[in-house]
Coordinates of C-alpha atoms in Angstrom, one line a residue:
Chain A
X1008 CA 76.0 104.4 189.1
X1009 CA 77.0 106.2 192.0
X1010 CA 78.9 109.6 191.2
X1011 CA 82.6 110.4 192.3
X1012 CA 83.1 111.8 195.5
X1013 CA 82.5 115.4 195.7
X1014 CA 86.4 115.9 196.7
X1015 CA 87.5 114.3 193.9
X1016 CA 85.5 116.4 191.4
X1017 CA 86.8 119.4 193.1
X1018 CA 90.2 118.8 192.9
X1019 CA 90.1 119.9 189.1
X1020 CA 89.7 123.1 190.2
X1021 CA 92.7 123.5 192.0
X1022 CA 94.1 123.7 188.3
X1023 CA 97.4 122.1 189.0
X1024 CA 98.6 118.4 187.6
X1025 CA 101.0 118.3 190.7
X1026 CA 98.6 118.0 194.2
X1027 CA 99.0 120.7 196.1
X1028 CA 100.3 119.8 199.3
X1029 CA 98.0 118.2 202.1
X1030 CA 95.2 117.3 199.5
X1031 CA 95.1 113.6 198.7
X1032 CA 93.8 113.1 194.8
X1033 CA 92.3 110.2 194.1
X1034 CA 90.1 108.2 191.3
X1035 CA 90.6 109.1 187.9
X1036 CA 91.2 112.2 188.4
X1037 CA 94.9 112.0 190.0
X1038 CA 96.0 110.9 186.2
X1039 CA 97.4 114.2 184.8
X1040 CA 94.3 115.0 181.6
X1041 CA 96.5 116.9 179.4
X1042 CA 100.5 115.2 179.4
X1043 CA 102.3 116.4 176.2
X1044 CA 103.4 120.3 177.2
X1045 CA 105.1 118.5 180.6
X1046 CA 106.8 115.6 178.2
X1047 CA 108.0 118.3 176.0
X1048 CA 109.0 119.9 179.2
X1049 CA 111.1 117.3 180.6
X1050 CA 112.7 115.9 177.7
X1051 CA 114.2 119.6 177.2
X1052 CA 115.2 119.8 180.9
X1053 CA 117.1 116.2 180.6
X1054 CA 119.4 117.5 177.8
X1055 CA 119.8 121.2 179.4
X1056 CA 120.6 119.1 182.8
X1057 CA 123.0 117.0 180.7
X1058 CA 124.6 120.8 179.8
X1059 CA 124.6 122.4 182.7
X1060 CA 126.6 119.8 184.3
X1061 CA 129.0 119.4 181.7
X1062 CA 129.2 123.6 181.9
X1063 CA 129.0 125.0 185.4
X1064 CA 129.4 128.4 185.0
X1065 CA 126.1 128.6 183.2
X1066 CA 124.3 126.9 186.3
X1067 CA 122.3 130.1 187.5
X1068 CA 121.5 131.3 184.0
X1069 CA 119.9 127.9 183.2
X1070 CA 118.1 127.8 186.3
X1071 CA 116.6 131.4 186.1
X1072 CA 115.8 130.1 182.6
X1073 CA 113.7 127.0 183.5
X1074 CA 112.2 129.3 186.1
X1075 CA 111.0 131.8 183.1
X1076 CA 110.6 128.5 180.9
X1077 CA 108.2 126.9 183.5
X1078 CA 106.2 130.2 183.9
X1079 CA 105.9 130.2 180.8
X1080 CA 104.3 127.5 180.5
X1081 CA 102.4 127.6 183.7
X1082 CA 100.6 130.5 181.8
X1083 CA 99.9 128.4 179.0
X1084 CA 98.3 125.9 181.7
X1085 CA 96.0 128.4 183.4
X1086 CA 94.7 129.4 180.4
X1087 CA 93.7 125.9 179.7
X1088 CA 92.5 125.3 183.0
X1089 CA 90.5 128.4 182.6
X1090 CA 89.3 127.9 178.9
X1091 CA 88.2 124.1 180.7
X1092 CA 86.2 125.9 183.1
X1093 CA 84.0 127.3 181.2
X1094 CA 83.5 124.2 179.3
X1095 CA 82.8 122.4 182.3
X1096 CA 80.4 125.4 183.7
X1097 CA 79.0 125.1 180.7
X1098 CA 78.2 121.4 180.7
X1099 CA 77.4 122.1 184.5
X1100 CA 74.8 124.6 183.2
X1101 CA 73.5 122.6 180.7
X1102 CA 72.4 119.9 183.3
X1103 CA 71.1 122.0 185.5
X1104 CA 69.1 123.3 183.2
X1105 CA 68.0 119.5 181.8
X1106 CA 68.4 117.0 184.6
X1107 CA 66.8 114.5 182.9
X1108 CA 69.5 112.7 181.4
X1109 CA 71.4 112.5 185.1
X1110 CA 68.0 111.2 186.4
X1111 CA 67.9 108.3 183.5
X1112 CA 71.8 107.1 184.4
X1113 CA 71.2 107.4 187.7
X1114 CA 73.6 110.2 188.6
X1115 CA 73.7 113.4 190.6
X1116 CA 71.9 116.2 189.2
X1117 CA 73.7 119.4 188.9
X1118 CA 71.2 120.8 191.5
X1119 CA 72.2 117.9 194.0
X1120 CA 76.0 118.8 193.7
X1121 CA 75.4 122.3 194.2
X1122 CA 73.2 121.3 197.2
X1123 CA 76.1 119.1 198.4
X1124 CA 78.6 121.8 197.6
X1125 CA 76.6 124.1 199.6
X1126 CA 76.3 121.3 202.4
X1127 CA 80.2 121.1 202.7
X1128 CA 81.0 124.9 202.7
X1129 CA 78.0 125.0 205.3
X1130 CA 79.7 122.3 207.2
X1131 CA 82.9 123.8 207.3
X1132 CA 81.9 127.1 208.6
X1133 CA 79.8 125.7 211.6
X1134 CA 82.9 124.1 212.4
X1135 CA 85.1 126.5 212.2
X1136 CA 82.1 128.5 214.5
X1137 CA 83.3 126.0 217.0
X1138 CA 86.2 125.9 216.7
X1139 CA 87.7 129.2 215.5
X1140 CA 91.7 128.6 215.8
X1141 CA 91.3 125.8 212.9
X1142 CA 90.5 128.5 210.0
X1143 CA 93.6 130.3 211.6
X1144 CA 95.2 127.1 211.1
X1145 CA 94.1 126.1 208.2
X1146 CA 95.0 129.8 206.9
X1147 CA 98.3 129.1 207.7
X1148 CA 98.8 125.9 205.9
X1149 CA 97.5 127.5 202.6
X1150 CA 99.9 130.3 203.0
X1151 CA 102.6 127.9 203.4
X1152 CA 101.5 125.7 200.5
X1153 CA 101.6 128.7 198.6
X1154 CA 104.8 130.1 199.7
X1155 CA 106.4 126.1 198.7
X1156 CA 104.4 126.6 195.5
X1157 CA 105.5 129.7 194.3
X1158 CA 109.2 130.9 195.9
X1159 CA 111.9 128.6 195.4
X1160 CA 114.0 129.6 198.5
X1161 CA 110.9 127.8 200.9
X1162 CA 111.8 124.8 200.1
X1163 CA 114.8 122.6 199.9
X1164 CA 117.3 122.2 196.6
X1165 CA 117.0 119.3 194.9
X1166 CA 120.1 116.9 195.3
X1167 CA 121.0 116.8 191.3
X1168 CA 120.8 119.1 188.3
X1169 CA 117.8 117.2 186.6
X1170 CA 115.6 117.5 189.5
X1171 CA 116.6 120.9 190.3
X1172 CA 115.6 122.2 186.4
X1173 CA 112.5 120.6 187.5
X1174 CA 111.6 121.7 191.0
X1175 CA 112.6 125.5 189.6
X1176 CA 110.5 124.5 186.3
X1177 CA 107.6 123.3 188.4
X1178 CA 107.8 126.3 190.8
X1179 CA 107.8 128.7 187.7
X1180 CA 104.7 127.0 186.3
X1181 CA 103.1 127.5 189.4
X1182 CA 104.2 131.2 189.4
X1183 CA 103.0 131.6 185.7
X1184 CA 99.8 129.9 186.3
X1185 CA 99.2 132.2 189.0
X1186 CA 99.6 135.3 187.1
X1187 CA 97.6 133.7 184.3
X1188 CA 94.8 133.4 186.5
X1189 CA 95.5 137.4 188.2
X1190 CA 95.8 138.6 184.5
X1191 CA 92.8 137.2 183.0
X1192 CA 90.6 138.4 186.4
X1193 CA 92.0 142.1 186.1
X1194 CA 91.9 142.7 182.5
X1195 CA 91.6 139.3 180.2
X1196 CA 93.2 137.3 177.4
X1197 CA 95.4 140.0 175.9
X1198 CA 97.7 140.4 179.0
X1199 CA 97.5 136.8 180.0
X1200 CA 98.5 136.7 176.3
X1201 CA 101.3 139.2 176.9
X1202 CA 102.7 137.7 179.9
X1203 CA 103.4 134.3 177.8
X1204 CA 105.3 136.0 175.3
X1205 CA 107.5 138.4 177.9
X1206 CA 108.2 135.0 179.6
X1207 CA 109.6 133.3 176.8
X1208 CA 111.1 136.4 175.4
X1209 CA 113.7 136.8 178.9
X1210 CA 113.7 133.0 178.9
X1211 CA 115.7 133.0 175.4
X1212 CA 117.4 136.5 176.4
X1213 CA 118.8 134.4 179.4
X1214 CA 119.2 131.2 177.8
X1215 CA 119.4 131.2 174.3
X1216 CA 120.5 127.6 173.9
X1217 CA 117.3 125.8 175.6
X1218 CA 115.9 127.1 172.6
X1219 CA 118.1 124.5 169.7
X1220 CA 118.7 121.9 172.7
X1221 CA 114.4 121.3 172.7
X1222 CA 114.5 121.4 168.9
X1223 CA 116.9 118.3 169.2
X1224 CA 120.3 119.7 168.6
X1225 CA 122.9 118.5 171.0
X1226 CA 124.1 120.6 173.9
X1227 CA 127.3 122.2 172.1
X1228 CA 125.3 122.7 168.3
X1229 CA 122.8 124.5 170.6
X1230 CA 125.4 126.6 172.3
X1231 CA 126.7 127.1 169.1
X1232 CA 123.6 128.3 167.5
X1233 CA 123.0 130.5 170.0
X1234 CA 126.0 132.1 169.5
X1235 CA 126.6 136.1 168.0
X1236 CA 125.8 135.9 164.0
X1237 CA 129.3 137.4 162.3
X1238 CA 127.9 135.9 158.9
X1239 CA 127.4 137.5 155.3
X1240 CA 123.5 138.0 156.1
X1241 CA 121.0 138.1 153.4
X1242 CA 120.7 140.4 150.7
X1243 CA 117.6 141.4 149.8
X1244 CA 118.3 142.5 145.8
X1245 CA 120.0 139.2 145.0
X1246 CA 123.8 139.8 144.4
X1247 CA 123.4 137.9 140.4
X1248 CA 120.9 140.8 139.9
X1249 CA 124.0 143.0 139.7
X1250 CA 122.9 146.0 142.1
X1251 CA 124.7 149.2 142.1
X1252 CA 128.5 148.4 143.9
X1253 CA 127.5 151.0 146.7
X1254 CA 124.3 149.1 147.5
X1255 CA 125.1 145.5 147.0
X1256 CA 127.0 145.2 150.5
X1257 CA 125.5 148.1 152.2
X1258 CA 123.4 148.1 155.1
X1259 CA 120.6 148.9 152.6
X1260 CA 120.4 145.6 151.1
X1261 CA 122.3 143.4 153.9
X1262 CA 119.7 141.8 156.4
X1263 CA 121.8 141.1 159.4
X1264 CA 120.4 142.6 162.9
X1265 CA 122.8 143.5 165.6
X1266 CA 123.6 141.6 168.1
X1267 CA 121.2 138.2 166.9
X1268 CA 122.5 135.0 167.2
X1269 CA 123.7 132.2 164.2
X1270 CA 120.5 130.5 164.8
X1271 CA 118.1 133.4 164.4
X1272 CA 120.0 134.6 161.5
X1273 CA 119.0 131.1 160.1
X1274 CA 115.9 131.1 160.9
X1275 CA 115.0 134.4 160.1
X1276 CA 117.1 134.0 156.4
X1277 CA 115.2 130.9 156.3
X1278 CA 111.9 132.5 156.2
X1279 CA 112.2 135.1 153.7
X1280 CA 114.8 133.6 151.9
X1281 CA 113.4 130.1 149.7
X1282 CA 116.3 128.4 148.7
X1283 CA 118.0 128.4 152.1
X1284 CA 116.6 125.7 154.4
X1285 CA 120.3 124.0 155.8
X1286 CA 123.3 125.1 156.9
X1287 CA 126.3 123.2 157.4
X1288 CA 127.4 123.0 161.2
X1289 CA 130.9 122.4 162.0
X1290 CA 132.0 119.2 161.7
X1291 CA 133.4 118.5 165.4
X1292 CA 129.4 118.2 166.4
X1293 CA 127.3 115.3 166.0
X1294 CA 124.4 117.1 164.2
X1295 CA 125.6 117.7 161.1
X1296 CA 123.5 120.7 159.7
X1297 CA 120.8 123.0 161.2
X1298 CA 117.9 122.5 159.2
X1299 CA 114.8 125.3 159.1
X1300 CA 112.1 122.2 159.5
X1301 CA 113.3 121.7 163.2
X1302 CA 112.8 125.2 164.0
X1303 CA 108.7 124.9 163.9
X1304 CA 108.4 128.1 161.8
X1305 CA 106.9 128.5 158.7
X1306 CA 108.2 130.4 155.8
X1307 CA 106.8 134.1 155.2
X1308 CA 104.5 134.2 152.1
X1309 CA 106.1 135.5 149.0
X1310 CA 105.3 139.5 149.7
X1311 CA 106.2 139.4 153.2
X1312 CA 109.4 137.4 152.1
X1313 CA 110.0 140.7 150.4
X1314 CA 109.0 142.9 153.5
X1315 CA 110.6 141.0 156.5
X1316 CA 113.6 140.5 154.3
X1317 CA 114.3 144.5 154.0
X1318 CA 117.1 145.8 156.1
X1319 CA 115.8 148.0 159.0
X1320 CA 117.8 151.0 157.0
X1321 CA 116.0 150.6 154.0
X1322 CA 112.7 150.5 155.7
X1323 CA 113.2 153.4 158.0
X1324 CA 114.5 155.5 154.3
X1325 CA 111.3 154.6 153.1
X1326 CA 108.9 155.5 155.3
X1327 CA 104.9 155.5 155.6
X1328 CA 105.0 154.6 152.1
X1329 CA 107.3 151.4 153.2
X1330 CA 105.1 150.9 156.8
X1331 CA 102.0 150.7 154.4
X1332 CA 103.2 148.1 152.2
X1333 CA 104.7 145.8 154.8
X1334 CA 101.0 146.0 156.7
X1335 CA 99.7 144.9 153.6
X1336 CA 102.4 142.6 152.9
X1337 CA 102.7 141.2 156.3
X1338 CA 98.6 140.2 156.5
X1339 CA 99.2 138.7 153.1
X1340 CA 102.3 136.7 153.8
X1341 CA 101.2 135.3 157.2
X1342 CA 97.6 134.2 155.6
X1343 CA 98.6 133.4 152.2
X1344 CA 100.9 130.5 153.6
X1345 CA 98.4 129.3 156.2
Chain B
X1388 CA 104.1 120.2 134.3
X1389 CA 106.3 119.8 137.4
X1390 CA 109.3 121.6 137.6
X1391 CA 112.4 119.6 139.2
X1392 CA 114.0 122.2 141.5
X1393 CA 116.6 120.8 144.0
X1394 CA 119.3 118.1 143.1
X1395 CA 121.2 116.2 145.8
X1396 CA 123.8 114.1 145.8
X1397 CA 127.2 113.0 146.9
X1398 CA 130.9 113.2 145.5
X1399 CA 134.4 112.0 145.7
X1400 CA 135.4 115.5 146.5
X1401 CA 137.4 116.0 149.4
X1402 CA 135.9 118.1 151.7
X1403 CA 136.9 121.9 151.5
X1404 CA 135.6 123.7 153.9
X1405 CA 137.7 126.0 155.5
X1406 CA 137.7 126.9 159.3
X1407 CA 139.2 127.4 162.7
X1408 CA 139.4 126.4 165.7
X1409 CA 135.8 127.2 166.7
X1410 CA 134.3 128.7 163.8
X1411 CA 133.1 128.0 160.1
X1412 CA 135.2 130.2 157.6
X1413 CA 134.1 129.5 154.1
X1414 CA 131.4 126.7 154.0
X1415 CA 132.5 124.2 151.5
X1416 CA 131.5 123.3 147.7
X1417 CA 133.8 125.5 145.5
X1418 CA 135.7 122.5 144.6
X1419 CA 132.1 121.0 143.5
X1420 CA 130.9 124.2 141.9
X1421 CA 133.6 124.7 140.1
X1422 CA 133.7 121.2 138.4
X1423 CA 129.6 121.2 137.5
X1424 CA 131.0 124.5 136.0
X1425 CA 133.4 122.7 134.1
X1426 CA 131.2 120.1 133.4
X1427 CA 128.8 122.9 132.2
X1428 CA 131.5 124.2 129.8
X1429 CA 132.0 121.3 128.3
X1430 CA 128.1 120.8 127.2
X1431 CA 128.6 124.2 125.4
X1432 CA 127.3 126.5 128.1
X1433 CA 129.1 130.0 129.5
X1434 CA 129.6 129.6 133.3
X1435 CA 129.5 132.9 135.0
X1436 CA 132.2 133.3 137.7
X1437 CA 131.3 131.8 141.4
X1438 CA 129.7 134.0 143.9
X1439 CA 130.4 132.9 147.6
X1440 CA 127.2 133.3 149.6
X1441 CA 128.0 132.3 153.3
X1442 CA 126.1 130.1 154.7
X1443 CA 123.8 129.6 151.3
X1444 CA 126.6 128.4 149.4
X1445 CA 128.5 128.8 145.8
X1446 CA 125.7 130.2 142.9
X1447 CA 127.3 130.7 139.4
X1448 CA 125.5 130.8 136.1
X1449 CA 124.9 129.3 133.3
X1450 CA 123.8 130.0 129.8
X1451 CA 123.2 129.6 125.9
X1452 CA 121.3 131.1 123.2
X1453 CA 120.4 134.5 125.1
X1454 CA 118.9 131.6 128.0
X1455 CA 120.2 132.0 131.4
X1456 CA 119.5 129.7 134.4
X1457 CA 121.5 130.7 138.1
X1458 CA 122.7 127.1 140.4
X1459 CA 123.2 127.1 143.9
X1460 CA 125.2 124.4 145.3
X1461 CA 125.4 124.1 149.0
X1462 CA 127.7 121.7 150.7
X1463 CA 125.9 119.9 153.7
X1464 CA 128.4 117.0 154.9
X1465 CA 126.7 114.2 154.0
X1466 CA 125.6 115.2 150.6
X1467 CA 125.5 118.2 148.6
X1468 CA 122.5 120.3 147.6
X1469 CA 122.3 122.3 143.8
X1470 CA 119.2 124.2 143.5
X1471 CA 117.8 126.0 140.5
X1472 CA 117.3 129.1 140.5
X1473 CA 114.7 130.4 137.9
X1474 CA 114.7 134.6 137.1
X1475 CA 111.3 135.7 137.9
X1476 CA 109.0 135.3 135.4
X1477 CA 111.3 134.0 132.8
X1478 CA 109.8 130.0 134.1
X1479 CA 106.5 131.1 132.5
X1480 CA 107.8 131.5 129.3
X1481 CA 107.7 128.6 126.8
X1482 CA 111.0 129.1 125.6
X1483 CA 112.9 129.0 128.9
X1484 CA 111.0 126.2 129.9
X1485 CA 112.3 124.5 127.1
X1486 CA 115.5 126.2 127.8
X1487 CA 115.6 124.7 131.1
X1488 CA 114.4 121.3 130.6
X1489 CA 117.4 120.8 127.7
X1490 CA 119.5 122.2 130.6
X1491 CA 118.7 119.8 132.9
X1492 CA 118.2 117.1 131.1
X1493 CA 122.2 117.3 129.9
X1494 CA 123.5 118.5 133.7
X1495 CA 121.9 115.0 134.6
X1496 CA 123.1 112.9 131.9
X1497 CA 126.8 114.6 132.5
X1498 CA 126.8 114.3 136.1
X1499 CA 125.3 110.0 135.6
X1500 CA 128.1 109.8 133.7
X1501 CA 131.1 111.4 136.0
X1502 CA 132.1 108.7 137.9
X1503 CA 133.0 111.7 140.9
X1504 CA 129.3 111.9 141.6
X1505 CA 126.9 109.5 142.8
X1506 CA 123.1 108.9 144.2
X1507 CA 122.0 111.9 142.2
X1508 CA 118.5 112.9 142.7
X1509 CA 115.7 115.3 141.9
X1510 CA 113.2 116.9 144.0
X1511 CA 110.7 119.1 143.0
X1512 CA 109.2 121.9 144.7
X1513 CA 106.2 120.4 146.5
X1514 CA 104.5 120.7 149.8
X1515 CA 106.5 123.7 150.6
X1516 CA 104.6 126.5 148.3
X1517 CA 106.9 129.0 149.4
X1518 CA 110.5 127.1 149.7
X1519 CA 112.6 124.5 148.2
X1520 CA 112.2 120.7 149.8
X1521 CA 114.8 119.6 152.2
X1522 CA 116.1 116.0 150.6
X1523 CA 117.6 115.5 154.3
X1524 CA 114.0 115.9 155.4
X1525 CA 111.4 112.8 156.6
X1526 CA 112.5 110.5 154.5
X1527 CA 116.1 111.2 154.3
X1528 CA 117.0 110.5 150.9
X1529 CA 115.3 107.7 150.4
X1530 CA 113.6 108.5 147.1
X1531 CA 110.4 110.1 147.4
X1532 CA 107.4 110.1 145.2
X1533 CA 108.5 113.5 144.3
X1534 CA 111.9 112.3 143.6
X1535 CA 112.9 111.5 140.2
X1536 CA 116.1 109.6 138.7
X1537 CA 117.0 110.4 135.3
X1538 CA 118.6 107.9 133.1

C-alpha cells in the first residue's frame, strides 16, 4: 500500500486545525483529529455573539475576551500538538529502529522518509541556489501568513458578530499556541502551564459572563451571575451552633471576598459548604436556579471544606499555625474527594 | 443503613419571595417553613425560631426528648428543597438514629397527609460523598433508585 504523500504527513506539524494560508491539505489529514475543545468553543461564542448584539456597549470587552479565550486555548492546543509529537517521534523511532514491520505491509520505512525528507529540503535549497529572490519571496509570504495569523488588525473584520468572536478567537488561538510552543522551548511545562491560567484568569477579569453563558445559562442569568455578590456569605461556625454575638456576623466567621461576583460566591459557598448546591435565580430569567453541577467543580473534601471556608481575617489571626493546617488540609481535601 | 437526607417537593404556597426591580431580596420559603414548623408542633415537637440564611434558605429546629435535628428548606421555583441537617457526631449514635428515623418517619406521614403539599420525595446522600444530591439533577425528579416514597 503505497504511503501518503510526504506533504501531507508534514502538514501535522504545522500544529494548526485551520491551514495556514497557501498550503493546500489534503487526504485524511485535512479532517481536524481532535474536534471537541473547538465545538465547546463555538457553541459558547454563538450565545456570547447572541449577547453582544443584544448589548453593544460590551462589544470590545467581549472581543478582547474571545481574544484571551482563544489563546487560551490555543495554549491548550500546542501543548497537545507538542505532547503528539513526541508520540509520533516516538513511534517514528521505534520504526526506525525495527523496519521490519513497514517492509512486511509494504510501506515506507522510517529511514526512507527521512531520506525523502532530506531529498526535499535538498531540493529546495539547490533551487533556491538558482534562484535566490524566491527564498526572499517565500520569506515574505511566511511573514505575512504570520502577521494574518497572529494580529488581528492584518486582516479584514468579519461582517457579523459570530464570525467576528470567531476570527478574534481563532487569531488568539494562534497567538496562544504560539507562546505555548516559545514557552515550552525556553523553559518547559510549568510556564506553558502558567500562561494558560493567566489567559483565562484576564479572560474572566474582562468577561466574567462568558464564563455562566458556556456553562448553559442564558445571556442575562450569566450577566447576572457575574454580577458584584452583596449576599449574606457563608459562615463558617454555623449560626444554630450559637457563636459568641460579636463573632457570628463578623468578618471572622463571614466568608464573603471583596469585590467577587454572585456566581463565585456560589460556587465557592458551594464547595465548602454541603447542603448548598441551588440557588434560586430571579424569576424574570428563563433558567430558573444556578445549580453547583453546572459549574464543573467539585466539592472540597471535608477538612479543606473547613480551611477554604475560613474568612481571610481569621486565617491571617491565626497564622503559621493556621497556614500549617490548611497545607495539610488542602492535600487532604483535594485527594480525599478524587 | 442509608440515611434519607434531602426531601423535595412542591406546594400550594404562593410564592413569597421578595424582590426588586433587579435584585433578589429575601429568597422565598418562610411561608413553607413556617407551616412544616407548625406541622412539627402539632406532632409534639419544639420548633426553634427560623433563621434566614440568604441564598441557603430558612433552617429552624426541631426537637423532643433531649433529641434535636436542624431542617433547611430552600425554595427553588419549581419545587422546594428541605434538607436534614444532622449535629456532628450525634448520627452515630443509636439513639438519635432512632430519634431521627421516628422524626422522619412522622414529617412524611404529616406532610402525605396535608393536602398543601404534593410529589414529596426522598433522596439520600449518595454519589456525592461530600454534599447533598441535587433532586433537580440528571434525572430531574423523576424518582431515582435512591429516591424513596414513604406511605
Amino acid at each position: 500500500m503505497a504511503s501518503p504523500p510526504l506533504q501531507s504527513r508534514a502538514r501535522v506539524v504545522t500544529k494548526s486545525y485551520r491551514p495556514m494560508r497557501g498550503i493546500e491539505v489534503v487526504g485524511p489529514l485535512a479532517r481536524p483529529e481532535y474536534e471537541s475543545p473547538s465545538d465547546i468553543a463555538a457553541k459558547a461564542r454563538s450565545a456570547a455573539a447572541a449577547y453582544v448584539d443584544r448589548h453593544p456597549e460590551h462589544r470590545s470587552k467581549a472581543m478582547m475576551a474571545a481574544n484571551i479565550a482563544g489563546a487560551g486555548a490555543g495554549v491548550v492546543r500546542g501543548g497537545y500538538h507538542m505532547a503528539k509529537g513526541l508520540v509520533d517521534a516516538a513511534a517514528f523511532v521505534q520504526r526506525a529502529a525495527n523496519p521490519l514491520p513497514d517492509v512486511l505491509l509494504g510501506r515506507k520505512t522510517a529511514g526512507q522518509q527521512t531520506i525523502d525528507l532530506a531529498g526535499a529540503i535538498g531540493d529546495y535549497v539547490i533551487e533556491g541556489r538558482a534562484d535566490p529572490s524566491r527564498l526572499g519571496r517565500d520569506a515574505k509570504q511566511a511573514v505575512a501568513n504570520a502577521k494574518a495569523d497572529l494580529f488581528p488588525s492584518a486582516t479584514p473584520v468579519a461582517a457579523n458578530t459570530a464570525d467576528e468572536l470567531a476570527r478574534r478567537f481563532s487569531i488568539g488561538m494562534n497567538q496562544g499556541e504560539l507562546g505555548a510552543n516559545v514557552a515550552s522551548l525556553a523553559v518547559g511545562g510549568p510556564l506553558a502551564k502558567a500562561v494558560g491560567k493567566a489567559g483565562e484568569v484576564m479572560a474572566l477579569q474582562r468577561f466574567p459572563a462568558a464564563r455562566y453563558i458556556a456553562q448553559g445559562y442564558s445571556p442575562e442569568a450569566a450577566a447576572y451571575l457575574a454580577e458584584p455578590y452583596s449576599g449574606m456569605g457563608s459562615h463558617w461556625v454555623p449560626r444554630r451552633t450559637k457563636p459568641p454575638s460579636w463573632f457570628v456576623d463578623s468578618d471572622y466567621n463571614v466568608l464573603k471576598p471583596r469585590g467577587i461576583t454572585r456566581g463565585e460566591m456560589y460556587e465557592l459557598h458551594a464547595r465548602v459548604d454541603p447542603k448548598f448546591s441551588t440557588a434560586r435565580l430571579p424569576p424574570r430569567f428563563a433558567d430558573r436556579s444556578w445549580r453547583f453541577e453546572k459549574s464543573g467543580l467539585r466539592r472540597h473534601g471535608p477538612l479543606a471544606q473547613v480551611w477554604h471556608g475560613m474568612p481571610g481575617a481569621t486565617k491571617a489571626k491565626g497564622g503559621g499555625s493556621l497556614a500549617a493546617f490548611g497545607s495539610g488540609a488542602h492535600q487532604l481535601g483535594e485527594e480525599g474527594y478524587q | 443503613m442509608t440515611l434519607l437526607q434531602v426531601a423535595a417537593f412542591t406546594s400550594d404556597f404562593p410564592d413569597d419571595m421578595v424582590e426588586d426591580e433587579h435584585d433578589i431580596i429575601q429568597f422565598g420559603g418562610k411561608g413553607v417553613s413556617e407551616a412544616i414548623g407548625a406541622i412539627l408542633s402539632g406532632l409534639g415537637y419544639s420548633v426553634g425560631e427560623l433563621d434566614y440564611q440568604g441564598e441557603r434558605g430558612w433552617e429552624f429546629s426541631a426537637g423532643a426528648e433531649g433529641q434535636q435535628i436542624w431542617l433547611l428548606l430552600s425554595d427553588l421555583g419549581d419545587y422546594l428543597m428541605l434538607q436534614v441537617e444532622d449535629p456532628s457526631f450525634m448520627g452515630l449514635r443509636p439513639k438519635y438514629r432512632q430519634f431521627r428515623e421516628h422524626f422522619l418517619s412522622g414529617l412524611t406521614d404529616a406532610l402525605n397527609r396535608d393536602g398543601r403539599f404534593h410529589d414529596l420525595l426522598w433522596f439520600a446522600a449518595v454519589g456525592d460523598p461530600f454534599g447533598f444530591p441535587d433532586p433537580a439533577g440528571e434525572g430531574g425528579r423523576r424518582p431515582a433508585p435512591q429516591a424513596w416514597r414513604w406511605s
